[in-house]
Tab-separated table of C-alpha atoms in Angstrom:
chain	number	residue	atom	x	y	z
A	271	UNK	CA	0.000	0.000	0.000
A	272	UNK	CA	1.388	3.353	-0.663
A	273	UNK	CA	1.734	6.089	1.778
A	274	UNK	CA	-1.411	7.812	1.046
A	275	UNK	CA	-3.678	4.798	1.537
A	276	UNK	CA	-2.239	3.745	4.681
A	277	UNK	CA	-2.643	6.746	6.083
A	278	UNK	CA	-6.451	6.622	5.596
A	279	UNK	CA	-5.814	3.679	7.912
A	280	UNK	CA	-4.241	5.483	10.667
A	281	UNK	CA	-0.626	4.501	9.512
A	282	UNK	CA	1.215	7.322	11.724
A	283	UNK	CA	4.001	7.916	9.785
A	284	UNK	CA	3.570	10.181	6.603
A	285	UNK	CA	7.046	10.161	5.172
A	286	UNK	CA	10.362	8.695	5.781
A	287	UNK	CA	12.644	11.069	4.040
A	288	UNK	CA	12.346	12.898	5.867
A	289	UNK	CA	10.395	11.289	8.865
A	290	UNK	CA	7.033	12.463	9.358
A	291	UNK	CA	4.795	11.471	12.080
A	292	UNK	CA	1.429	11.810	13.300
A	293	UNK	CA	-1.094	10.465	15.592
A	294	UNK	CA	0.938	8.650	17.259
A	295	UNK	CA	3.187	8.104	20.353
A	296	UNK	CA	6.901	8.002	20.341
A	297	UNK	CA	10.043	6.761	22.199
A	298	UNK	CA	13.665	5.248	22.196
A	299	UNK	CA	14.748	2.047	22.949
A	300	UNK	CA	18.442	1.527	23.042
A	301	UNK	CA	19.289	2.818	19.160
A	302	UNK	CA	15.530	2.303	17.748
A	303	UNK	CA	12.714	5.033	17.668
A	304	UNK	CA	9.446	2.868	18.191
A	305	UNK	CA	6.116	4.626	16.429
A	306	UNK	CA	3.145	3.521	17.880
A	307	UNK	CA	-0.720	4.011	17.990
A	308	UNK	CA	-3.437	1.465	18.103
A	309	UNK	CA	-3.273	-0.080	15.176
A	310	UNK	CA	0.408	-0.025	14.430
A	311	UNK	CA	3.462	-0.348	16.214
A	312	UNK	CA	6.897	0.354	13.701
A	313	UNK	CA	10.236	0.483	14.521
A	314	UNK	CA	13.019	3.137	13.091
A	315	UNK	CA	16.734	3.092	13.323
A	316	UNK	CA	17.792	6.164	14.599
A	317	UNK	CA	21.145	6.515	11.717
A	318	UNK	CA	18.151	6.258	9.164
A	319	UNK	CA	16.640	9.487	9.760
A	320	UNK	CA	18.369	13.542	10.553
A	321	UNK	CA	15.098	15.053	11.428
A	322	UNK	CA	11.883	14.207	12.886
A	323	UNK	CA	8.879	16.484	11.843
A	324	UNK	CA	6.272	15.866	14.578
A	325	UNK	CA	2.663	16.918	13.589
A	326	UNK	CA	-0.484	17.239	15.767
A	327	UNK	CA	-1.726	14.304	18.266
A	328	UNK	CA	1.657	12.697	18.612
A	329	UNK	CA	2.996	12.262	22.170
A	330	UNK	CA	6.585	12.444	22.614
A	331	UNK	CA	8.138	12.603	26.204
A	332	UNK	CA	11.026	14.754	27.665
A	333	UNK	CA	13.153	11.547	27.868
A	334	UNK	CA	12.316	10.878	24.370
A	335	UNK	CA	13.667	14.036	23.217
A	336	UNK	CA	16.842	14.020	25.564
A	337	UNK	CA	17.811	10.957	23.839
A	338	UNK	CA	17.271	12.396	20.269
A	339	UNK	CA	19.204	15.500	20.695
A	340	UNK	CA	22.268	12.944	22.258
A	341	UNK	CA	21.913	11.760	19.016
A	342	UNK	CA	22.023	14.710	16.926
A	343	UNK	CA	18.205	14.568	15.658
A	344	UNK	CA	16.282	17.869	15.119
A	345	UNK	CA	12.985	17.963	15.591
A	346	UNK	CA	10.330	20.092	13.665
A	347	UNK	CA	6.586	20.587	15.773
A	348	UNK	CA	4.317	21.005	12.693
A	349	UNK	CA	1.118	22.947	14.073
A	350	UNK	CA	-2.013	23.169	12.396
A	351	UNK	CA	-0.765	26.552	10.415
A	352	UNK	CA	2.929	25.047	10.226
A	353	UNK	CA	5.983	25.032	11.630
A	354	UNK	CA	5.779	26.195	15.245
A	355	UNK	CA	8.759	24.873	16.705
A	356	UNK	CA	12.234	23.914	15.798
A	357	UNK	CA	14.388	22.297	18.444
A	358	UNK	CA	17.747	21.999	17.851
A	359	UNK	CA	20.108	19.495	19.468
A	360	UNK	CA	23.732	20.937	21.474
A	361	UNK	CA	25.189	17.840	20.081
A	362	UNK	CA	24.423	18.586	16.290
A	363	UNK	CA	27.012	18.679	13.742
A	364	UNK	CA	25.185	21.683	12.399
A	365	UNK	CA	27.096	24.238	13.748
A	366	UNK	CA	27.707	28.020	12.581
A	367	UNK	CA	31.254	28.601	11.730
A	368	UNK	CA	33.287	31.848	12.827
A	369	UNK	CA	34.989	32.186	9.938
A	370	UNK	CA	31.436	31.940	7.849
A	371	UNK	CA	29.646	34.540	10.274
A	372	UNK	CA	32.587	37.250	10.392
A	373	UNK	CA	32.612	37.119	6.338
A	374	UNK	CA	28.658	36.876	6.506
A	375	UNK	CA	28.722	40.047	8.661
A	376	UNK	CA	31.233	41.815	6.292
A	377	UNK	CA	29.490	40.977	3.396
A	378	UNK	CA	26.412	42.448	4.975
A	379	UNK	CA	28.104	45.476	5.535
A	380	UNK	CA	29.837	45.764	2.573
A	381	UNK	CA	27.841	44.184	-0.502
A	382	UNK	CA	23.747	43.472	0.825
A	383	UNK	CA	22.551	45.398	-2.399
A	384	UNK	CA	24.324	43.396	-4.337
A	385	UNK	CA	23.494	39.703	-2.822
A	386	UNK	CA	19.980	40.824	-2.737
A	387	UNK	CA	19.868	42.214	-5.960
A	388	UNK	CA	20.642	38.542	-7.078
A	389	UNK	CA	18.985	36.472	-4.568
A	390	UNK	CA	15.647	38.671	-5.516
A	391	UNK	CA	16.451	38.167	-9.077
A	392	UNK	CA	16.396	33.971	-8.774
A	393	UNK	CA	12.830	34.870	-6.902
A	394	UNK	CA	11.291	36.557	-9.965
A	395	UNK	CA	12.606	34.926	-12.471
A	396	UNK	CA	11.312	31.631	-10.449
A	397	UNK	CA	7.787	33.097	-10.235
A	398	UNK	CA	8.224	33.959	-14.065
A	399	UNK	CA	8.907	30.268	-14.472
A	400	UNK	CA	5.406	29.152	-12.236
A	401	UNK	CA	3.574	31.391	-14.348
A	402	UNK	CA	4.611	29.311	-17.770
A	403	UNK	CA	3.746	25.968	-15.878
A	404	UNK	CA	0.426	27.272	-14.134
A	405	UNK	CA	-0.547	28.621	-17.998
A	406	UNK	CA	0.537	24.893	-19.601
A	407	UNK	CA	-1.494	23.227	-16.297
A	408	UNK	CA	-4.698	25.407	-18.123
A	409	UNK	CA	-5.107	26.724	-14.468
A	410	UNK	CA	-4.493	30.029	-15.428
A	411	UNK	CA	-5.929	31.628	-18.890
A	412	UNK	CA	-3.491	33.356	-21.423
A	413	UNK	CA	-5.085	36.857	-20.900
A	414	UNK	CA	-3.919	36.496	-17.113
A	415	UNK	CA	-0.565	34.770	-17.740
A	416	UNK	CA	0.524	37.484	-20.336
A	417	UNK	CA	-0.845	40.199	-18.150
A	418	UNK	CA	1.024	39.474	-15.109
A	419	UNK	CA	4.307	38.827	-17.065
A	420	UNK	CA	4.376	41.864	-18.392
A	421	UNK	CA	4.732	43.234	-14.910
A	422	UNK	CA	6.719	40.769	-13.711
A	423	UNK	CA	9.464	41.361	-16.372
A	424	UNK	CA	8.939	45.040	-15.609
A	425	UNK	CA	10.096	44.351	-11.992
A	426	UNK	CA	12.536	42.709	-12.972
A	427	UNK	CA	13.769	45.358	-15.674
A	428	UNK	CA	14.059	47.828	-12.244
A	429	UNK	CA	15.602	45.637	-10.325
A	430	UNK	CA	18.665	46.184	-12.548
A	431	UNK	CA	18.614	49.818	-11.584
A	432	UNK	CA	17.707	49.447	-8.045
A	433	UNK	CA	20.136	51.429	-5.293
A	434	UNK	CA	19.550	50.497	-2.358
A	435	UNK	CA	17.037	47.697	-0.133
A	436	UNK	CA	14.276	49.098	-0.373
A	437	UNK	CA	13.774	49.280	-3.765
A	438	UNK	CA	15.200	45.582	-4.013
A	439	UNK	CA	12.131	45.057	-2.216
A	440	UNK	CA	9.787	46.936	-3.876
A	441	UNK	CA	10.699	45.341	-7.412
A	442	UNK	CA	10.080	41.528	-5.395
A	443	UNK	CA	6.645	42.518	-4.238
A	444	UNK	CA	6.148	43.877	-7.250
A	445	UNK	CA	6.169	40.792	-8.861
A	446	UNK	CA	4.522	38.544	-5.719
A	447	UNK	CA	1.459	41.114	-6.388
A	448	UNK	CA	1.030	40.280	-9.977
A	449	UNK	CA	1.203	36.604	-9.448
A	450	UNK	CA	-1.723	36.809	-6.844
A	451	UNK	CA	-3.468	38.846	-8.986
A	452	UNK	CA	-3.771	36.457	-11.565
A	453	UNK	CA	-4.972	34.004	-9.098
A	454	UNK	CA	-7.512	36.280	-7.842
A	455	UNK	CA	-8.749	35.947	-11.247
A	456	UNK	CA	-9.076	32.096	-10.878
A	457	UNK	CA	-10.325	31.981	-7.319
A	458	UNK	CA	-13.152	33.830	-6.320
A	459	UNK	CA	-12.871	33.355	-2.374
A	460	UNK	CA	-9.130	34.649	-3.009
A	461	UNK	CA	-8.164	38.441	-2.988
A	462	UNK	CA	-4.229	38.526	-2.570
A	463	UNK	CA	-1.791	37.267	0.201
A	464	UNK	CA	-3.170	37.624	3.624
A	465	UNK	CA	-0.913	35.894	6.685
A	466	UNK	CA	-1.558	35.616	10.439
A	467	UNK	CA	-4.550	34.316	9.900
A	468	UNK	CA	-4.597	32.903	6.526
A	469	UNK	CA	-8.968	33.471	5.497
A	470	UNK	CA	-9.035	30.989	2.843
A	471	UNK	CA	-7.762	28.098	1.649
A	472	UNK	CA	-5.482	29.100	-0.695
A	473	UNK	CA	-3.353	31.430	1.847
A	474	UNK	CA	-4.165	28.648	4.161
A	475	UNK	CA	-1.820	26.228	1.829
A	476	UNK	CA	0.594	28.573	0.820
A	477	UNK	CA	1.485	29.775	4.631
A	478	UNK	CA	1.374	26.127	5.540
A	479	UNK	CA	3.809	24.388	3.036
A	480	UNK	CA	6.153	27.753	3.156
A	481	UNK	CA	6.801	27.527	7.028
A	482	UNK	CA	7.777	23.765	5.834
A	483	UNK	CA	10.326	25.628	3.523
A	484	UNK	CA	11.201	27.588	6.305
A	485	UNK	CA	12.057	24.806	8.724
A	486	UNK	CA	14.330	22.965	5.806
A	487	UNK	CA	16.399	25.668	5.113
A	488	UNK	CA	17.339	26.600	9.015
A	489	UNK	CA	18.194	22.601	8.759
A	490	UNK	CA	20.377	23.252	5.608
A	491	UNK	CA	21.706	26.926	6.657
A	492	UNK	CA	23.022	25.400	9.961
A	493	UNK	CA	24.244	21.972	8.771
A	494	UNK	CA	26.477	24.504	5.462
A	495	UNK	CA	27.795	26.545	8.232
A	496	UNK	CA	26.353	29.740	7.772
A	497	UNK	CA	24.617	32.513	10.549
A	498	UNK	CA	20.638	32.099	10.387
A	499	UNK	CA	20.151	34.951	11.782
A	500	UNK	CA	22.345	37.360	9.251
A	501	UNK	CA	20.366	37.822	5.855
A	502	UNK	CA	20.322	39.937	3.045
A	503	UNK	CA	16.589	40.656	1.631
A	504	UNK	CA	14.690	40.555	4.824
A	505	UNK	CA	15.688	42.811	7.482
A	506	UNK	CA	18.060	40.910	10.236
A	507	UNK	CA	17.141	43.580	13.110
A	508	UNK	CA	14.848	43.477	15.630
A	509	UNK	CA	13.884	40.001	14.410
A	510	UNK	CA	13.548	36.873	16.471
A	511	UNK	CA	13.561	34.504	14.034
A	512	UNK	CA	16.036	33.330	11.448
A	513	UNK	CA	15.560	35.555	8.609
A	514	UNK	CA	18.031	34.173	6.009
A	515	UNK	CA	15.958	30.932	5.926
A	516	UNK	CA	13.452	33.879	4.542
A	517	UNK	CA	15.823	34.561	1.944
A	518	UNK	CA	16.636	31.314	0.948
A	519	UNK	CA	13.461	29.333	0.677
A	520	UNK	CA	11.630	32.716	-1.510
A	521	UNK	CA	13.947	31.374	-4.117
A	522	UNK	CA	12.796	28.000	-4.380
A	523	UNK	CA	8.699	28.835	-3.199
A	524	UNK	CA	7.788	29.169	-6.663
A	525	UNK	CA	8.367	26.051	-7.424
A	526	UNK	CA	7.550	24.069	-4.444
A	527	UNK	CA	5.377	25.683	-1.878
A	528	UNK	CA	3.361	28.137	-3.804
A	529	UNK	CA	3.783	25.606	-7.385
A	530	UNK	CA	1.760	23.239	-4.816
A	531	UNK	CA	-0.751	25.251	-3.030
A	532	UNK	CA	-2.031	26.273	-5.850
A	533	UNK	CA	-2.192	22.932	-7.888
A	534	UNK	CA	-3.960	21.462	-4.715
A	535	UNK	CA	-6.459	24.087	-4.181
A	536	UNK	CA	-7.363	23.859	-8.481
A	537	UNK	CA	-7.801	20.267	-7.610
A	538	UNK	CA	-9.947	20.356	-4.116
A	539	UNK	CA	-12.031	23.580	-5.816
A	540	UNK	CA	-12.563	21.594	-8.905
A	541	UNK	CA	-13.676	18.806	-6.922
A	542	UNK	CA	-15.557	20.212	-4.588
A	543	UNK	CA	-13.653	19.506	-1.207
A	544	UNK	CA	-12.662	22.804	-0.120
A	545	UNK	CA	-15.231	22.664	3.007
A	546	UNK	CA	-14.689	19.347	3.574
A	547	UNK	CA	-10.810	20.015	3.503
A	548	UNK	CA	-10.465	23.337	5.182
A	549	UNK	CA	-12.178	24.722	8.530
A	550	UNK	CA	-13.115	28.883	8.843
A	551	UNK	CA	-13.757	31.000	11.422
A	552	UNK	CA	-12.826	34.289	12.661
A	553	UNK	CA	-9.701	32.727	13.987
A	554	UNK	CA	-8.909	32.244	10.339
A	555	UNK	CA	-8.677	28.792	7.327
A	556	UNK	CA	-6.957	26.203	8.650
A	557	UNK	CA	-6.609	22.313	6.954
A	558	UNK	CA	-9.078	19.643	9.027
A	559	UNK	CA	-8.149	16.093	9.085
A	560	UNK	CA	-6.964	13.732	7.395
A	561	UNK	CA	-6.649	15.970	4.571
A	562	UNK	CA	-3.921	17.383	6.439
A	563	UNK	CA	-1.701	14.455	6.897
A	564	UNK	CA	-2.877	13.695	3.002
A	565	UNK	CA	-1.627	17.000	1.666
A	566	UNK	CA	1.435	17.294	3.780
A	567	UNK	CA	2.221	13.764	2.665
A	568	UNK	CA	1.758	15.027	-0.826
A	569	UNK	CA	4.262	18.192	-0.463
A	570	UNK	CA	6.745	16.001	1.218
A	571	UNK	CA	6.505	13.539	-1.856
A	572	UNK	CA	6.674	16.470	-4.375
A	573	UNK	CA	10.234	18.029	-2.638
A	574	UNK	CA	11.729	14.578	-3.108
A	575	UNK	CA	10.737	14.274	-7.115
A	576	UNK	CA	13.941	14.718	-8.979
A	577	UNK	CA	14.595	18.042	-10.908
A	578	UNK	CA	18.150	17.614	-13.124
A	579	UNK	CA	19.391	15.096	-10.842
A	580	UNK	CA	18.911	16.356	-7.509
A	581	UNK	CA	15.844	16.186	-5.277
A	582	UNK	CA	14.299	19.807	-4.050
A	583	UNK	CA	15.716	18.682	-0.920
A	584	UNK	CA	19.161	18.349	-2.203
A	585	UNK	CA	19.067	21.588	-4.519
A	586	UNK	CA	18.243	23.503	-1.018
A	587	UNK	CA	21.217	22.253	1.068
A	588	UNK	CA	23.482	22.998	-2.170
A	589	UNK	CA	22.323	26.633	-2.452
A	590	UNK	CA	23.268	26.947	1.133
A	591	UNK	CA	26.513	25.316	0.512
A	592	UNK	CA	26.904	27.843	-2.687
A	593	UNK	CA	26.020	30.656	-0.447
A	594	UNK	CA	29.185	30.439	1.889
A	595	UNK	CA	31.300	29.480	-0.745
A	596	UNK	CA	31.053	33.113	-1.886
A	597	UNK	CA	30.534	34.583	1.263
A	598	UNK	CA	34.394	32.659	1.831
A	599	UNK	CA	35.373	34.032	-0.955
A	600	UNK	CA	35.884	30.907	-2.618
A	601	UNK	CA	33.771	31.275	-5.359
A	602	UNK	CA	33.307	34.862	-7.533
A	603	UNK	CA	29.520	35.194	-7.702
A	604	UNK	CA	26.361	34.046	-6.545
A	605	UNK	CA	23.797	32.906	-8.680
A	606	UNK	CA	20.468	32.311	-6.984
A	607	UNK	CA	19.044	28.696	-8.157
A	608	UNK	CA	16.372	28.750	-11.454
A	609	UNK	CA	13.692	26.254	-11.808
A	610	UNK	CA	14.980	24.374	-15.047
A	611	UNK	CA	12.031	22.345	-16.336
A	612	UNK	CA	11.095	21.176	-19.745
A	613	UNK	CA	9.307	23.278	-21.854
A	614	UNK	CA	5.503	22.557	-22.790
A	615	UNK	CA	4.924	23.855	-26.799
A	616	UNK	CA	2.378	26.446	-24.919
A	617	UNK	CA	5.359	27.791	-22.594
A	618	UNK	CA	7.711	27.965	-25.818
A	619	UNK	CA	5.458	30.139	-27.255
A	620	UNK	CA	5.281	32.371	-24.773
């Protein structure tokens, strides 16, 4: 049975690269992680998995979680609007280098238009790129697609001449704006972003699967070597969160977290499910069991699909990797990653 079936069965465990659990109740004995609920009872090696992503309903004790941070395990607390925790053992190997952050803090100084002149340049190009493919998926109409382009290529056009931050910024919402505006063409219920609370399901999915992004790239930024908390788009002050995992996973949201929130919503709307899958209130849309263990299942599934050679996963830790090679000054530019697909005959004629 695949993944998705058993689940319907109360199979707790969602994914195994990485692991994702719910429903369930965990703990270690001797070198095994035991996963457990009433119908099923499945034992894990602990060298077989880096991270454990915990989701609602699972019961894991303070013992439990002394024993995985000995053992170098992070573990993610997925909430029912995302990631809400990320604990982080002492005894990781993921550990920020001096040498990375003092060049990481120079750089900032010295060069932040520049790195987030490029890093914003991957992001629009990127949504350029889910524009083509939502066009080709007939989710979007021509009219719409063309429209928003020609916007889109306009803020990216002023990014070339952009001085300083806040114009870097400018020409990425710029381009954010005109992608939800095409959407807001195709869904009725949906008007543009809107965060803390998400009020409908679209938002819902797209603030959901990007705090997923979010929690892989502090994984990757920490395990490359590099200072979470020193980024180059988003503002590093007065923040208490990690802000270049901000940075980072914008690059890659086009074609993962947003790519996916969208297709899911087409396919829920066009079937029908949306109430059934989503729950609102004046506290805001959030995803209802067991379509939430279904879709997150389905996300975790789509990062490991292979995209020239490497998983989404993979591509993520290497952009990190790429990242403090320049900031080391071992390599002579930075160039944000593209999504490289092949080309429907609808996109080449764009």
């Amino acid at each position: 049975m695949r993944f998705e079936e058993l689940s319907k069965l109360g199979y707790p465990i969602l994914s195994d690269k990485p692991l994702v659990v719910n429903n369930c109740s965990i703990k270690v004995r001797g070198k095994i992680l035991v996963v457990s609920n009433k119908g099923f009872t499945i034992p894990i090696e602990l060298r077989s998995f880096d991270e454990l992503w915990v989701m609602p309903d699972t019961i894991i004790t303070g013992l439990t979680l002394h024993v995985l941070a000995k053992y170098g395990k992070a573990i993610i607390v997925l909430g029912k609007s995302g990631v809400s925790s990320v604990l982080l053992p002492i005894s990781t190997k993921w550990l920020v280098r001096g040498d990375t952050t003092i060049s990481q803090v120079r750089l900032f100084r010295t060069g932040r238009v520049m790195v987030a002149r490029k890093i914003v340049s991957g992001i629009i190009k990127n949504i350029r790129l889910l524009l083509n493919y939502l066009l080709a998926k007939g989710i979007l109409s021509r009219d719409s697609v063309e429209f928003s382009k020609r916007y889109v290529n306009r803020a990216l056009e002023r990014l070339e001449e952009a001085s300083d931050i806040n114009e870097i910024v400018s020409c990425e919402a710029e381009a954010w704006n005109y992608l939800y505006l095409a959407l807001s063409e195709r869904f009725e219920f949906f008007s543009g972003r809107v965060r803390r609370p998400p009020r409908d399901p679209l938002n819902a999915l797209i603030s959901y699967f990007n705090s997923i992004l979010y929690g892989l790239f502090i994984r990757y930024i920490l395990k490359s070597g590099l200072e979470p908390t020193v980024s180059f788009v988003h503002s590093p002050y007065g923040y208490k969160r990690f802000a270049l995992a901000f940075d980072l996973k914008d690059i890659f949201a086009p074609a993962t977290s947003i790519r996916s929130a969208i297709v899911i919503t087409h396919n829920l709307y066009r079937r029908g499910l949306l109430e059934d899958a989503f729950e609102s209130s004046d506290k805001g849309c959030y995803l209802k069991e067991p379509f939430r263990s279904i879709i997150v299942q389905k996300f975790f599934n789509a990062l490991r699909r292979k995209i020239s050679g490497y998983s989404y996963f993979t591509w993520m830790y290497r952009e990190c990797v790429k990242l403090r090679e320049f900031i080391l000054g071992h390599e002579t530019s930075f160039e944000p990653w593209l999504w490289r697909r092949k080309r429907t005959r609808e996109e080449v004629i764009l």
